[in-house]
């Protein structure tokens, strides 16, 4: 029997390979293709192939069916083998992949800076990373599988449970700030992030993941920044902004209880001079001690704050009466007046206190503070340290002072000020020997503003130094002009503000003006008040000596109104004493005034300085002064202050009259 035809044999290996290794579909396709190709070759090309020498016999239809059956069986076996290879990979490969994934997860969680936990739906801990375990001081075996109520205090467990339930209910990310106890027993602040864990395929909730990020350092830094923004760095007291904020809270409580509240505004009159004289370290130490004394001497419910350099405020709640408030102010004054030990120095403060009361003096904290400030300025400007209750009349002074302050700098820049001159005469001959330069401020309405209306404003805002320098410069200029016009040489006296005198650069500014003017320095006289000198006598003495070395004349103004120590006064380089007009005005009718005038004149003689009497208004007073051998005098009896041109005419006429 003849063997299988050649085409059949050719396709058997190909069909077997495709069926066994390709599976169902490749095997079936190969069987159909192979059978069809064999059958086609036996039909269409049979004649031509038959002519070839020794060509085997072509397959017939039974052989084609056999080929197809073989392909189908092989394909079935190949499909089974392939499906097993796909559905069931080798077990070692699965275990290796799972181990690799688990290693990645553990490394990620254990090295995370956050504390991470996963809990199931019943609140049992499924997983805790190394950071969380270290924080709790626990091992995995002691926490995994345990409920939050077994691991944490009840209040903390309640917060955790409710946070988890909210995250599950909302199905979204939940962030909260929480306090947690560390294993050292200290509480730390964490930013907690919670989110539900769900099944990959069904999105069914499986539990909750919580991640805690330690923000304790950040929170502490933020609190320090807030504290620094709201508190004075030097004293630790609430600053201006916090005083207003807390003050409103105290005021709200007073409104609700229908009670009274008081604001006390403190200012230390001599602080700047003390700070300049003894150094900033001594000044800072003094301010810190003032803060401590104020805190110790008010109730815990009251507020103490620092408003500025040497300004403090106390807000007293639940004030019972005006008398109680006055007693509190007097007590605080006494406390602040006690000596301050700073290194080797014993310093003393001169506090002034302004007081406003709710609801009498204002209905908001800003108004109450402004009114207390106004009352403080009133008592300070009076020259007598103490306390002052706010009065409605002071408000008008405040508004006027504000209006003057707004125009003052413009007046200086536009040279709106003018010097008037009041003659000073020899009491024996009535001949003019000099003049006192007095500043005036002409207004656009024709009025002339007197110095007592604007000098204190200039002192308060610092413009006094610029204004005082202008006065000295203008007096020197006028002196040179008069000399150029043939007027006899006159010594011109210029008043110096206490604030101007205590300025650090006062001597240099005077020296620069005198040198640039070209006048003989001996013809310029500076009048310094007794209070300005005696409040800082050592520093004042040094300044006066330098001014004398420059060639200037020095007069002690308003003598008798201050608190001079005569033993110290004797060592200061004065050329004149000016008796205050309050003693001169009534010497012809008041025996005490006459006695004081006689005493001052006698003192001047003993000190070897000339004495000038101010405020002479009657011939009787002039005669008494002459009898007491007072050297010089000035006042309305002789002449009122006059503009420069008018003074020049008066001088010529007076000189002719007295010969």
mmCIF file of N, CA and C in Angstrom, residues 152-246:
data_model
loop_
_atom_site.group_PDB
_atom_site.id
_atom_site.type_symbol
_atom_site.label_atom_id
_atom_site.label_comp_id
_atom_site.label_asym_id
_atom_site.label_seq_id
_atom_site.Cartn_x
_atom_site.Cartn_y
_atom_site.Cartn_z
ATOM 1 N N UNK A 152 -6.035 54.362 74.382
ATOM 2 C CA UNK A 152 -5.927 55.788 74.684
ATOM 3 C C UNK A 152 -6.934 56.176 75.767
ATOM 4 N N UNK A 153 -6.692 57.294 76.459
ATOM 5 C CA UNK A 153 -7.692 57.808 77.403
ATOM 6 C C UNK A 153 -9.020 58.048 76.695
ATOM 7 N N UNK A 154 -10.096 58.015 77.473
ATOM 8 C CA UNK A 154 -11.417 58.034 76.858
ATOM 9 C C UNK A 154 -11.657 59.303 76.033
ATOM 10 N N UNK A 155 -11.231 60.484 76.550
ATOM 11 C CA UNK A 155 -11.495 61.701 75.794
ATOM 12 C C UNK A 155 -10.752 61.698 74.467
ATOM 13 N N UNK A 156 -9.516 61.178 74.486
ATOM 14 C CA UNK A 156 -8.754 61.107 73.253
ATOM 15 C C UNK A 156 -9.335 60.052 72.318
ATOM 16 N N UNK A 157 -9.725 58.902 72.871
ATOM 17 C CA UNK A 157 -10.330 57.841 72.052
ATOM 18 C C UNK A 157 -11.625 58.327 71.415
ATOM 19 N N UNK A 158 -12.395 59.120 72.175
ATOM 20 C CA UNK A 158 -13.629 59.677 71.613
ATOM 21 C C UNK A 158 -13.324 60.542 70.401
ATOM 22 N N UNK A 159 -12.299 61.387 70.500
ATOM 23 C CA UNK A 159 -11.945 62.252 69.363
ATOM 24 C C UNK A 159 -11.527 61.419 68.159
ATOM 25 N N UNK A 160 -10.718 60.373 68.414
ATOM 26 C CA UNK A 160 -10.272 59.523 67.308
ATOM 27 C C UNK A 160 -11.457 58.819 66.649
ATOM 28 N N UNK A 161 -12.359 58.260 67.491
ATOM 29 C CA UNK A 161 -13.498 57.514 66.959
ATOM 30 C C UNK A 161 -14.416 58.415 66.143
ATOM 31 N N UNK A 162 -14.738 59.582 66.675
ATOM 32 C CA UNK A 162 -15.630 60.487 65.949
ATOM 33 C C UNK A 162 -14.981 61.002 64.673
ATOM 34 N N UNK A 163 -13.677 61.220 64.705
ATOM 35 C CA UNK A 163 -12.991 61.642 63.489
ATOM 36 C C UNK A 163 -13.017 60.564 62.421
ATOM 37 N N UNK A 164 -12.804 59.293 62.850
ATOM 38 C CA UNK A 164 -12.862 58.177 61.901
ATOM 39 C C UNK A 164 -14.252 58.042 61.300
ATOM 40 N N UNK A 165 -15.270 58.138 62.151
ATOM 41 C CA UNK A 165 -16.637 57.986 61.660
ATOM 42 C C UNK A 165 -17.008 59.105 60.681
ATOM 43 N N UNK A 166 -16.518 60.300 60.942
ATOM 44 C CA UNK A 166 -16.818 61.405 60.024
ATOM 45 C C UNK A 166 -16.155 61.181 58.674
ATOM 46 N N UNK A 167 -14.891 60.695 58.682
ATOM 47 C CA UNK A 167 -14.205 60.410 57.424
ATOM 48 C C UNK A 167 -14.930 59.327 56.639
ATOM 49 N N UNK A 168 -15.417 58.274 57.343
ATOM 50 C CA UNK A 168 -16.166 57.211 56.663
ATOM 51 C C UNK A 168 -17.493 57.730 56.124
ATOM 52 N N UNK A 169 -18.155 58.589 56.933
ATOM 53 C CA UNK A 169 -19.467 59.105 56.510
ATOM 54 C C UNK A 169 -19.339 60.018 55.288
ATOM 55 N N UNK A 170 -18.345 60.906 55.303
ATOM 56 C CA UNK A 170 -18.182 61.848 54.193
ATOM 57 C C UNK A 170 -17.499 61.215 52.996
ATOM 58 N N UNK A 171 -16.745 60.135 53.243
ATOM 59 C CA UNK A 171 -16.045 59.484 52.140
ATOM 60 C C UNK A 171 -15.003 60.376 51.508
ATOM 61 N N UNK A 172 -14.409 61.277 52.299
ATOM 62 C CA UNK A 172 -13.445 62.234 51.744
ATOM 63 C C UNK A 172 -12.345 62.481 52.764
ATOM 64 N N UNK A 173 -11.328 63.241 52.334
ATOM 65 C CA UNK A 173 -10.195 63.594 53.177
ATOM 66 C C UNK A 173 -10.657 64.523 54.292
ATOM 67 N N UNK A 174 -10.215 64.253 55.545
ATOM 68 C CA UNK A 174 -10.578 65.073 56.692
ATOM 69 C C UNK A 174 -9.300 65.480 57.413
ATOM 70 N N UNK A 175 -9.113 66.813 57.615
ATOM 71 C CA UNK A 175 -7.924 67.319 58.304
ATOM 72 C C UNK A 175 -8.338 68.050 59.574
ATOM 73 N N UNK A 176 -7.633 67.775 60.664
ATOM 74 C CA UNK A 176 -7.900 68.389 61.952
ATOM 75 C C UNK A 176 -6.583 68.611 62.689
ATOM 76 N N UNK A 177 -6.578 69.594 63.603
ATOM 77 C CA UNK A 177 -5.434 69.817 64.490
ATOM 78 C C UNK A 177 -5.772 69.194 65.831
ATOM 79 N N UNK A 178 -4.902 68.300 66.320
ATOM 80 C CA UNK A 178 -5.175 67.566 67.541
ATOM 81 C C UNK A 178 -3.972 67.609 68.467
ATOM 82 N N UNK A 179 -4.254 67.481 69.764
ATOM 83 C CA UNK A 179 -3.213 67.354 70.771
ATOM 84 C C UNK A 179 -3.093 65.880 71.143
ATOM 85 N N UNK A 180 -1.840 65.394 71.199
ATOM 86 C CA UNK A 180 -1.615 63.991 71.574
ATOM 87 C C UNK A 180 -0.501 63.926 72.591
ATOM 88 N N UNK A 181 -0.611 62.961 73.481
ATOM 89 C CA UNK A 181 0.429 62.763 74.487
ATOM 90 C C UNK A 181 1.563 61.940 73.905
ATOM 91 N N UNK A 182 2.785 62.409 74.121
ATOM 92 C CA UNK A 182 3.970 61.656 73.731
ATOM 93 C C UNK A 182 4.293 60.676 74.850
ATOM 94 N N UNK A 183 5.173 59.745 74.571
ATOM 95 C CA UNK A 183 5.519 58.756 75.601
ATOM 96 C C UNK A 183 6.217 59.393 76.798
ATOM 97 N N UNK A 184 6.781 60.603 76.603
ATOM 98 C CA UNK A 184 7.415 61.294 77.722
ATOM 99 C C UNK A 184 6.398 62.034 78.589
ATOM 100 N N UNK A 185 5.109 61.923 78.259
ATOM 101 C CA UNK A 185 4.051 62.551 79.036
ATOM 102 C C UNK A 185 3.717 63.961 78.613
ATOM 103 N N UNK A 186 4.452 64.527 77.660
ATOM 104 C CA UNK A 186 4.206 65.884 77.197
ATOM 105 C C UNK A 186 3.253 65.874 76.003
ATOM 106 N N UNK A 187 2.413 66.876 75.964
ATOM 107 C CA UNK A 187 1.454 66.983 74.868
ATOM 108 C C UNK A 187 2.120 67.639 73.670
ATOM 109 N N UNK A 188 1.825 67.120 72.482
ATOM 110 C CA UNK A 188 2.348 67.696 71.249
ATOM 111 C C UNK A 188 1.175 67.934 70.291
ATOM 112 N N UNK A 189 1.388 68.836 69.350
ATOM 113 C CA UNK A 189 0.333 69.225 68.419
ATOM 114 C C UNK A 189 0.566 68.552 67.071
ATOM 115 N N UNK A 190 -0.485 67.974 66.525
ATOM 116 C CA UNK A 190 -0.390 67.259 65.250
ATOM 117 C C UNK A 190 -1.466 67.752 64.285
ATOM 118 N N UNK A 191 -1.103 67.773 63.005
ATOM 119 C CA UNK A 191 -2.074 67.957 61.939
ATOM 120 C C UNK A 191 -2.486 66.560 61.481
ATOM 121 N N UNK A 192 -3.728 66.194 61.707
ATOM 122 C CA UNK A 192 -4.207 64.840 61.432
ATOM 123 C C UNK A 192 -4.983 64.812 60.123
ATOM 124 N N UNK A 193 -4.644 63.832 59.291
ATOM 125 C CA UNK A 193 -5.345 63.622 58.022
ATOM 126 C C UNK A 193 -5.974 62.230 58.047
ATOM 127 N N UNK A 194 -7.275 62.156 57.839
ATOM 128 C CA UNK A 194 -7.997 60.875 57.830
ATOM 129 C C UNK A 194 -8.685 60.684 56.484
ATOM 130 N N UNK A 195 -8.715 59.436 56.035
ATOM 131 C CA UNK A 195 -9.449 59.122 54.805
ATOM 132 C C UNK A 195 -9.843 57.645 54.837
ATOM 133 N N UNK A 196 -10.958 57.290 54.222
ATOM 134 C CA UNK A 196 -11.420 55.894 54.236
ATOM 135 C C UNK A 196 -10.593 55.024 53.291
ATOM 136 N N UNK A 197 -10.427 53.755 53.673
ATOM 137 C CA UNK A 197 -9.786 52.753 52.816
ATOM 138 C C UNK A 197 -10.895 51.889 52.224
ATOM 139 N N UNK A 198 -10.893 51.741 50.891
ATOM 140 C CA UNK A 198 -11.971 51.015 50.213
ATOM 141 C C UNK A 198 -11.412 49.881 49.362
ATOM 142 N N UNK A 199 -12.288 48.918 49.065
ATOM 143 C CA UNK A 199 -11.929 47.789 48.208
ATOM 144 C C UNK A 199 -11.683 48.299 46.794
ATOM 145 N N UNK A 200 -10.658 47.711 46.122
ATOM 146 C CA UNK A 200 -10.288 48.195 44.791
ATOM 147 C C UNK A 200 -11.406 48.013 43.782
ATOM 148 N N UNK A 201 -12.091 46.891 43.845
ATOM 149 C CA UNK A 201 -13.087 46.586 42.823
ATOM 150 C C UNK A 201 -14.472 47.109 43.185
ATOM 151 N N UNK A 202 -14.832 46.985 44.478
ATOM 152 C CA UNK A 202 -16.216 47.295 44.845
ATOM 153 C C UNK A 202 -16.390 48.651 45.514
ATOM 154 N N UNK A 203 -15.270 49.318 45.897
ATOM 155 C CA UNK A 203 -15.302 50.599 46.629
ATOM 156 C C UNK A 203 -15.988 50.461 47.984
ATOM 157 N N UNK A 204 -16.066 49.244 48.500
ATOM 158 C CA UNK A 204 -16.672 49.015 49.809
ATOM 159 C C UNK A 204 -15.693 49.448 50.896
ATOM 160 N N UNK A 205 -16.143 50.216 51.928
ATOM 161 C CA UNK A 205 -15.240 50.656 53.003
ATOM 162 C C UNK A 205 -14.676 49.471 53.768
ATOM 163 N N UNK A 206 -13.363 49.523 53.994
ATOM 164 C CA UNK A 206 -12.692 48.478 54.755
ATOM 165 C C UNK A 206 -12.168 48.995 56.091
ATOM 166 N N UNK A 207 -11.968 50.321 56.204
ATOM 167 C CA UNK A 207 -11.417 50.899 57.425
ATOM 168 C C UNK A 207 -11.025 52.347 57.194
ATOM 169 N N UNK A 208 -10.203 52.867 58.103
ATOM 170 C CA UNK A 208 -9.778 54.271 58.037
ATOM 171 C C UNK A 208 -8.275 54.350 58.250
ATOM 172 N N UNK A 209 -7.622 55.166 57.428
ATOM 173 C CA UNK A 209 -6.196 55.459 57.603
ATOM 174 C C UNK A 209 -6.072 56.852 58.212
ATOM 175 N N UNK A 210 -5.246 56.971 59.243
ATOM 176 C CA UNK A 210 -4.993 58.274 59.885
ATOM 177 C C UNK A 210 -3.500 58.556 59.841
ATOM 178 N N UNK A 211 -3.154 59.778 59.471
ATOM 179 C CA UNK A 211 -1.747 60.196 59.396
ATOM 180 C C UNK A 211 -1.592 61.465 60.230
ATOM 181 N N UNK A 212 -0.654 61.432 61.228
ATOM 182 C CA UNK A 212 -0.405 62.580 62.100
ATOM 183 C C UNK A 212 0.946 63.197 61.751
ATOM 184 N N UNK A 213 0.941 64.498 61.458
ATOM 185 C CA UNK A 213 2.181 65.237 61.197
ATOM 186 C C UNK A 213 2.449 66.172 62.372
ATOM 187 N N UNK A 214 3.599 66.035 63.011
ATOM 188 C CA UNK A 214 3.941 66.833 64.197
ATOM 189 C C UNK A 214 4.205 68.288 63.784
ATOM 190 N N UNK A 215 3.340 69.195 64.260
ATOM 191 C CA UNK A 215 3.491 70.622 63.940
ATOM 192 C C UNK A 215 3.737 71.435 65.217
ATOM 193 N N UNK A 216 4.249 70.771 66.270
ATOM 194 C CA UNK A 216 4.475 71.464 67.537
ATOM 195 C C UNK A 216 5.437 72.625 67.371
ATOM 196 N N UNK A 217 6.553 72.392 66.687
ATOM 197 C CA UNK A 217 7.544 73.459 66.500
ATOM 198 C C UNK A 217 6.962 74.614 65.695
ATOM 199 N N UNK A 218 6.204 74.276 64.656
ATOM 200 C CA UNK A 218 5.575 75.314 63.836
ATOM 201 C C UNK A 218 4.576 76.117 64.657
ATOM 202 N N UNK A 219 3.781 75.401 65.472
ATOM 203 C CA UNK A 219 2.790 76.087 66.305
ATOM 204 C C UNK A 219 3.473 76.999 67.310
ATOM 205 N N UNK A 220 4.558 76.509 67.944
ATOM 206 C CA UNK A 220 5.282 77.330 68.915
ATOM 207 C C UNK A 220 5.862 78.570 68.244
ATOM 208 N N UNK A 221 6.404 78.384 67.032
ATOM 209 C CA UNK A 221 6.974 79.529 66.316
ATOM 210 C C UNK A 221 5.895 80.551 65.969
ATOM 211 N N UNK A 222 4.729 80.051 65.545
ATOM 212 C CA UNK A 222 3.629 80.961 65.222
ATOM 213 C C UNK A 222 3.154 81.708 66.462
ATOM 214 N N UNK A 223 3.083 80.992 67.591
ATOM 215 C CA UNK A 223 2.654 81.649 68.829
ATOM 216 C C UNK A 223 3.661 82.710 69.257
ATOM 217 N N UNK A 224 4.952 82.425 69.059
ATOM 218 C CA UNK A 224 5.969 83.422 69.402
ATOM 219 C C UNK A 224 5.859 84.648 68.503
ATOM 220 N N UNK A 225 5.580 84.401 67.223
ATOM 221 C CA UNK A 225 5.421 85.529 66.305
ATOM 222 C C UNK A 225 4.213 86.370 66.688
ATOM 223 N N UNK A 226 3.111 85.693 67.034
ATOM 224 C CA UNK A 226 1.910 86.429 67.443
ATOM 225 C C UNK A 226 2.180 87.205 68.722
ATOM 226 N N UNK A 227 2.872 86.552 69.673
ATOM 227 C CA UNK A 227 3.185 87.230 70.931
ATOM 228 C C UNK A 227 4.073 88.439 70.682
ATOM 229 N N UNK A 228 5.091 88.260 69.811
ATOM 230 C CA UNK A 228 5.994 89.378 69.514
ATOM 231 C C UNK A 228 5.254 90.514 68.829
ATOM 232 N N UNK A 229 4.262 90.169 68.006
ATOM 233 C CA UNK A 229 3.512 91.211 67.301
ATOM 234 C C UNK A 229 2.559 91.947 68.230
ATOM 235 N N UNK A 230 2.209 91.325 69.359
ATOM 236 C CA UNK A 230 1.219 91.915 70.249
ATOM 237 C C UNK A 230 1.797 92.373 71.587
ATOM 238 N N UNK A 231 3.069 92.106 71.840
ATOM 239 C CA UNK A 231 3.663 92.457 73.126
ATOM 240 C C UNK A 231 4.947 93.257 72.924
ATOM 241 N N UNK A 232 5.215 94.088 73.893
ATOM 242 C CA UNK A 232 6.441 94.867 73.902
ATOM 243 C C UNK A 232 7.614 93.948 74.205
ATOM 244 N N UNK A 233 8.634 93.995 73.381
ATOM 245 C CA UNK A 233 9.763 93.074 73.517
ATOM 246 C C UNK A 233 10.514 93.319 74.819
ATOM 247 N N UNK A 234 10.696 94.571 75.204
ATOM 248 C CA UNK A 234 11.509 94.901 76.373
ATOM 249 C C UNK A 234 10.829 94.512 77.679
ATOM 250 N N UNK A 235 9.569 94.874 77.845
ATOM 251 C CA UNK A 235 8.880 94.678 79.123
ATOM 252 C C UNK A 235 7.972 93.462 79.146
ATOM 253 N N UNK A 236 7.624 92.914 77.989
ATOM 254 C CA UNK A 236 6.686 91.801 77.928
ATOM 255 C C UNK A 236 5.240 92.205 78.104
ATOM 256 N N UNK A 237 4.978 93.508 78.246
ATOM 257 C CA UNK A 237 3.605 93.983 78.401
ATOM 258 C C UNK A 237 2.895 94.003 77.047
ATOM 259 N N UNK A 238 1.563 93.934 77.046
ATOM 260 C CA UNK A 238 0.830 94.141 75.786
ATOM 261 C C UNK A 238 1.213 95.480 75.151
ATOM 262 N N UNK A 239 1.389 95.470 73.829
ATOM 263 C CA UNK A 239 1.718 96.712 73.143
ATOM 264 C C UNK A 239 0.446 97.486 72.808
ATOM 265 N N UNK A 240 0.625 98.564 72.060
ATOM 266 C CA UNK A 240 -0.501 99.456 71.774
ATOM 267 C C UNK A 240 -1.667 98.704 71.135
ATOM 268 N N UNK A 241 -1.368 97.843 70.128
ATOM 269 C CA UNK A 241 -2.443 97.131 69.425
ATOM 270 C C UNK A 241 -3.220 96.223 70.368
ATOM 271 N N UNK A 242 -2.496 95.496 71.230
ATOM 272 C CA UNK A 242 -3.169 94.569 72.130
ATOM 273 C C UNK A 242 -3.893 95.313 73.247
ATOM 274 N N UNK A 243 -3.381 96.471 73.647
ATOM 275 C CA UNK A 243 -4.082 97.281 74.652
ATOM 276 C C UNK A 243 -5.465 97.661 74.135
ATOM 277 N N UNK A 244 -5.519 98.080 72.875
ATOM 278 C CA UNK A 244 -6.823 98.441 72.304
ATOM 279 C C UNK A 244 -7.735 97.217 72.220
ATOM 280 N N UNK A 245 -7.169 96.060 71.846
ATOM 281 C CA UNK A 245 -7.994 94.849 71.711
ATOM 282 C C UNK A 245 -8.522 94.383 73.066
ATOM 283 N N UNK A 246 -7.635 94.235 74.046
ATOM 284 C CA UNK A 246 -8.057 93.796 75.378
ATOM 285 C C UNK A 246 -8.905 94.864 76.062
#
